PDB file of C-alpha atoms in Angstrom:
ATOM      1  CA  MET A 150       7.453 -19.999 -22.163  1.00  0.00           C
ATOM      2  CA  SER A 151      10.933 -19.836 -20.631  1.00  0.00           C
ATOM      3  CA  ASP A 152      14.102 -21.575 -21.809  1.00  0.00           C
ATOM      4  CA  ALA A 153      15.159 -24.550 -19.924  1.00  0.00           C
ATOM      5  CA  LEU A 154      18.251 -24.149 -17.664  1.00  0.00           C
ATOM      6  CA  ALA A 155      21.298 -26.201 -18.352  1.00  0.00           C
ATOM      7  CA  PRO A 156      21.702 -28.993 -15.740  1.00  0.00           C
ATOM      8  CA  GLY A 157      23.544 -27.690 -12.791  1.00  0.00           C
ATOM      9  CA  ALA A 158      23.444 -24.081 -13.840  1.00  0.00           C
ATOM     10  CA  PRO A 159      22.476 -21.535 -11.250  1.00  0.00           C
ATOM     11  CA  PRO A 160      19.093 -19.916 -11.837  1.00  0.00           C
ATOM     12  CA  PRO A 161      19.098 -16.342 -13.342  1.00  0.00           C
ATOM     13  CA  ASP A 162      19.265 -13.491 -10.852  1.00  0.00           C
ATOM     14  CA  PRO A 163      16.045 -11.678 -10.836  1.00  0.00           C
ATOM     15  CA  GLY A 164      17.922  -8.505  -9.828  1.00  0.00           C
ATOM     16  CA  THR A 165      16.515  -6.059  -7.302  1.00  0.00           C
ATOM     17  CA  PRO A 166      12.839  -6.099  -6.238  1.00  0.00           C
ATOM     18  CA  ALA A 167      12.414  -2.884  -8.260  1.00  0.00           C
ATOM     19  CA  GLN A 168      13.781  -4.670 -11.348  1.00  0.00           C
ATOM     20  CA  LEU A 169      11.426  -7.702 -10.806  1.00  0.00           C
ATOM     21  CA  THR A 170       8.599  -5.280 -10.384  1.00  0.00           C
ATOM     22  CA  ALA A 171       9.470  -3.526 -13.659  1.00  0.00           C
ATOM     23  CA  GLN A 172       9.775  -6.858 -15.505  1.00  0.00           C
ATOM     24  CA  LEU A 173       6.343  -7.861 -14.226  1.00  0.00           C
ATOM     25  CA  ASP A 174       4.817  -4.524 -15.087  1.00  0.00           C
ATOM     26  CA  GLY A 175       6.133  -4.995 -18.673  1.00  0.00           C
ATOM     27  CA  ALA A 176       4.791  -8.549 -18.825  1.00  0.00           C
ATOM     28  CA  VAL A 177       1.482  -7.516 -17.576  1.00  0.00           C
ATOM     29  CA  LEU A 178       1.082  -4.465 -19.944  1.00  0.00           C
ATOM     30  CA  ALA A 179       1.970  -6.701 -22.883  1.00  0.00           C
ATOM     31  CA  VAL A 180      -1.109  -8.821 -22.330  1.00  0.00           C
ATOM     32  CA  PRO A 181      -3.781  -8.208 -24.951  1.00  0.00           C
ATOM     33  CA  GLY A 182      -6.838  -6.568 -23.253  1.00  0.00           C
ATOM     34  CA  VAL A 183      -4.989  -4.902 -20.433  1.00  0.00           C
ATOM     35  CA  ASP A 184      -5.249  -1.155 -20.954  1.00  0.00           C
ATOM     36  CA  ALA A 185      -4.163   0.030 -17.507  1.00  0.00           C
ATOM     37  CA  LEU A 186      -2.102  -0.979 -14.625  1.00  0.00           C
ATOM     38  CA  TYR A 187      -2.857   0.382 -11.220  1.00  0.00           C
ATOM     39  CA  SER A 188      -0.944   0.264  -8.054  1.00  0.00           C
ATOM     40  CA  ALA A 189      -1.535  -3.058  -6.263  1.00  0.00           C
ATOM     41  CA  ALA A 190       0.136  -1.877  -2.949  1.00  0.00           C
ATOM     42  CA  PRO A 191      -2.316  -1.579  -0.063  1.00  0.00           C
ATOM     43  CA  LEU A 192      -3.633   1.889   0.350  1.00  0.00           C
ATOM     44  CA  VAL A 193      -2.304   2.160   3.851  1.00  0.00           C
ATOM     45  CA  ALA A 194       1.229   1.332   2.680  1.00  0.00           C
ATOM     46  CA  THR A 195       0.921   3.953  -0.080  1.00  0.00           C
ATOM     47  CA  VAL A 196      -0.245   6.589   2.351  1.00  0.00           C
ATOM     48  CA  VAL A 197       2.480   5.836   4.816  1.00  0.00           C
ATOM     49  CA  ALA A 198       5.188   5.890   2.187  1.00  0.00           C
ATOM     50  CA  SER A 199       3.943   9.329   0.966  1.00  0.00           C
ATOM     51  CA  VAL A 200       3.976  10.705   4.481  1.00  0.00           C
ATOM     52  CA  ILE A 201       7.449   9.381   5.051  1.00  0.00           C
ATOM     53  CA  ALA A 202       8.807  10.836   1.828  1.00  0.00           C
ATOM     54  CA  THR A 203       7.273  14.191   2.609  1.00  0.00           C
ATOM     55  CA  THR A 204       8.822  14.161   6.134  1.00  0.00           C
ATOM     56  CA  VAL A 205      12.223  13.160   4.721  1.00  0.00           C
ATOM     57  CA  GLU A 206      11.935  15.885   2.074  1.00  0.00           C
ATOM     58  CA  ALA A 207      11.080  18.561   4.774  1.00  0.00           C
ATOM     59  CA  VAL A 208      14.039  17.485   6.924  1.00  0.00           C
ATOM     60  CA  THR A 209      16.579  16.993   4.158  1.00  0.00           C
ATOM     61  CA  GLY A 210      15.458  19.470   1.677  1.00  0.00           C
ATOM     62  CA  LYS A 211      15.883  16.755  -0.970  1.00  0.00           C
ATOM     63  CA  PRO A 212      12.932  15.675  -3.056  1.00  0.00           C
ATOM     64  CA  GLN A 213      11.862  12.078  -2.431  1.00  0.00           C
ATOM     65  CA  SER A 214      10.207   9.677  -4.836  1.00  0.00           C
ATOM     66  CA  THR A 215       6.666   8.718  -3.984  1.00  0.00           C
ATOM     67  CA  SER A 216       5.977   6.638  -7.127  1.00  0.00           C
ATOM     68  CA  SER A 217       3.910   3.677  -6.340  1.00  0.00           C
ATOM     69  CA  VAL A 218       4.673   0.205  -7.431  1.00  0.00           C
ATOM     70  CA  SER A 219       2.239  -1.214  -9.947  1.00  0.00           C
ATOM     71  CA  VAL A 220       2.790  -4.939  -9.432  1.00  0.00           C
ATOM     72  CA  SER A 221       3.135  -5.666  -5.648  1.00  0.00           C
ATOM     73  CA  VAL A 222       5.766  -8.259  -4.793  1.00  0.00           C
ATOM     74  CA  SER A 223       5.955  -9.167  -1.095  1.00  0.00           C
ATOM     75  CA  GLU A 224       7.519 -11.950   1.017  1.00  0.00           C
ATOM     76  CA  LYS A 225       5.052 -14.332   2.577  1.00  0.00           C
ATOM     77  CA  GLU A 226       5.709 -17.459   4.565  1.00  0.00           C
ATOM     78  CA  GLY A 227       6.883 -20.025   2.085  1.00  0.00           C
ATOM     79  CA  GLY A 228       7.403 -17.682  -0.872  1.00  0.00           C
ATOM     80  CA  LEU A 229       6.409 -14.611  -2.815  1.00  0.00           C
ATOM     81  CA  LYS A 230       2.910 -13.038  -2.896  1.00  0.00           C
ATOM     82  CA  ILE A 231       2.215 -11.216  -6.165  1.00  0.00           C
ATOM     83  CA  ALA A 232      -0.647  -8.735  -6.552  1.00  0.00           C
ATOM     84  CA  VAL A 233      -1.681  -7.209  -9.793  1.00  0.00           C
ATOM     85  CA  LYS A 234      -4.503  -4.709 -10.369  1.00  0.00           C
ATOM     86  CA  ILE A 235      -5.541  -4.107 -14.007  1.00  0.00           C
ATOM     87  CA  GLY A 236      -8.021  -2.258 -16.194  1.00  0.00           C
ATOM     88  CA  VAL A 237      -9.590  -4.278 -19.021  1.00  0.00           C
ATOM     89  CA  ALA A 238     -10.390  -2.817 -22.546  1.00  0.00           C
ATOM     90  CA  ALA A 239     -13.530  -3.611 -24.366  1.00  0.00           C
ATOM     91  CA  PRO A 240     -14.337  -5.984 -26.020  1.00  0.00           C
ATOM     92  CA  PHE A 241     -12.115  -8.335 -23.985  1.00  0.00           C
ATOM     93  CA  ALA A 242     -13.599 -10.644 -21.400  1.00  0.00           C
ATOM     94  CA  ALA A 243     -12.202  -9.779 -17.937  1.00  0.00           C
ATOM     95  CA  THR A 244     -11.914 -13.532 -16.979  1.00  0.00           C
ATOM     96  CA  ASP A 245      -9.786 -14.273 -20.084  1.00  0.00           C
ATOM     97  CA  VAL A 246      -7.527 -11.198 -19.671  1.00  0.00           C
ATOM     98  CA  SER A 247      -7.161 -12.083 -15.872  1.00  0.00           C
ATOM     99  CA  ARG A 248      -6.000 -15.606 -16.739  1.00  0.00           C
ATOM    100  CA  ARG A 249      -3.572 -14.344 -19.391  1.00  0.00           C
ATOM    101  CA  VAL A 250      -2.097 -11.779 -16.796  1.00  0.00           C
ATOM    102  CA  HIS A 251      -1.685 -14.767 -14.324  1.00  0.00           C
ATOM    103  CA  ASP A 252       0.131 -16.789 -17.064  1.00  0.00           C
ATOM    104  CA  ALA A 253       2.397 -13.708 -18.013  1.00  0.00           C
ATOM    105  CA  VAL A 254       3.400 -13.274 -14.416  1.00  0.00           C
ATOM    106  CA  THR A 255       4.123 -17.057 -14.171  1.00  0.00           C
ATOM    107  CA  ASP A 256       6.195 -16.942 -17.463  1.00  0.00           C
ATOM    108  CA  GLN A 257       8.237 -13.894 -16.219  1.00  0.00           C
ATOM    109  CA  LEU A 258       8.811 -15.594 -12.777  1.00  0.00           C
ATOM    110  CA  ASP A 259       9.933 -18.743 -14.697  1.00  0.00           C
ATOM    111  CA  GLN A 260      12.485 -16.628 -16.697  1.00  0.00           C
ATOM    112  CA  ASN A 261      13.820 -15.216 -13.467  1.00  0.00           C
ATOM    113  CA  GLY A 262      14.686 -18.617 -11.970  1.00  0.00           C
ATOM    114  CA  ASN A 263      11.198 -19.872 -10.874  1.00  0.00           C
ATOM    115  CA  PRO A 264      10.989 -18.447  -7.366  1.00  0.00           C
ATOM    116  CA  VAL A 265       8.622 -20.073  -4.924  1.00  0.00           C
ATOM    117  CA  VAL A 266       5.220 -18.304  -5.211  1.00  0.00           C
ATOM    118  CA  THR A 267       2.468 -18.836  -2.710  1.00  0.00           C
ATOM    119  CA  GLU A 268      -0.087 -16.448  -4.336  1.00  0.00           C
ATOM    120  CA  ILE A 269      -0.780 -14.567  -7.626  1.00  0.00           C
ATOM    121  CA  ALA A 270      -3.779 -12.301  -7.173  1.00  0.00           C
ATOM    122  CA  VAL A 271      -5.196 -10.558 -10.260  1.00  0.00           C
ATOM    123  CA  THR A 272      -7.731  -7.922  -9.566  1.00  0.00           C
ATOM    124  CA  VAL A 273      -9.786  -6.217 -12.297  1.00  0.00           C
ATOM    125  CA  ALA A 274     -10.167  -2.582 -11.117  1.00  0.00           C
ATOM    126  CA  ARG A 275     -11.978  -1.277 -14.300  1.00  0.00           C
ATOM    127  CA  ILE A 276     -13.611  -2.608 -17.382  1.00  0.00           C
ATOM    128  CA  ASP A 277     -14.204  -0.294 -20.323  1.00  0.00           C
TER     129      ASP A 277
END
């Protein structure tokens, strides 16, 4: 669990969206039973990002990163929407692992100042 903030103290700065995503990736991968983390970004967004990166590279001659985000963090009316897609290792129960992933995401967000979250979606993409 997270440490309590001193009264009147500003909440910690979660950093950039990329830093928050990296922190959430680490928290999810640390959950027992998670053996893979897949991109939770919608397929269309991933394809569009790849096309844009390829076009920019062709025009500028500079290589562009097309790495996909594992944990998807997006703004939704009223707060953040978090999406996670995992692989579950045998002999762990997918429902138990999913609950622990949800709790790990919540704990990490608490450490980052407890931003308003409207949805945390955990999808099991594969079970060994």
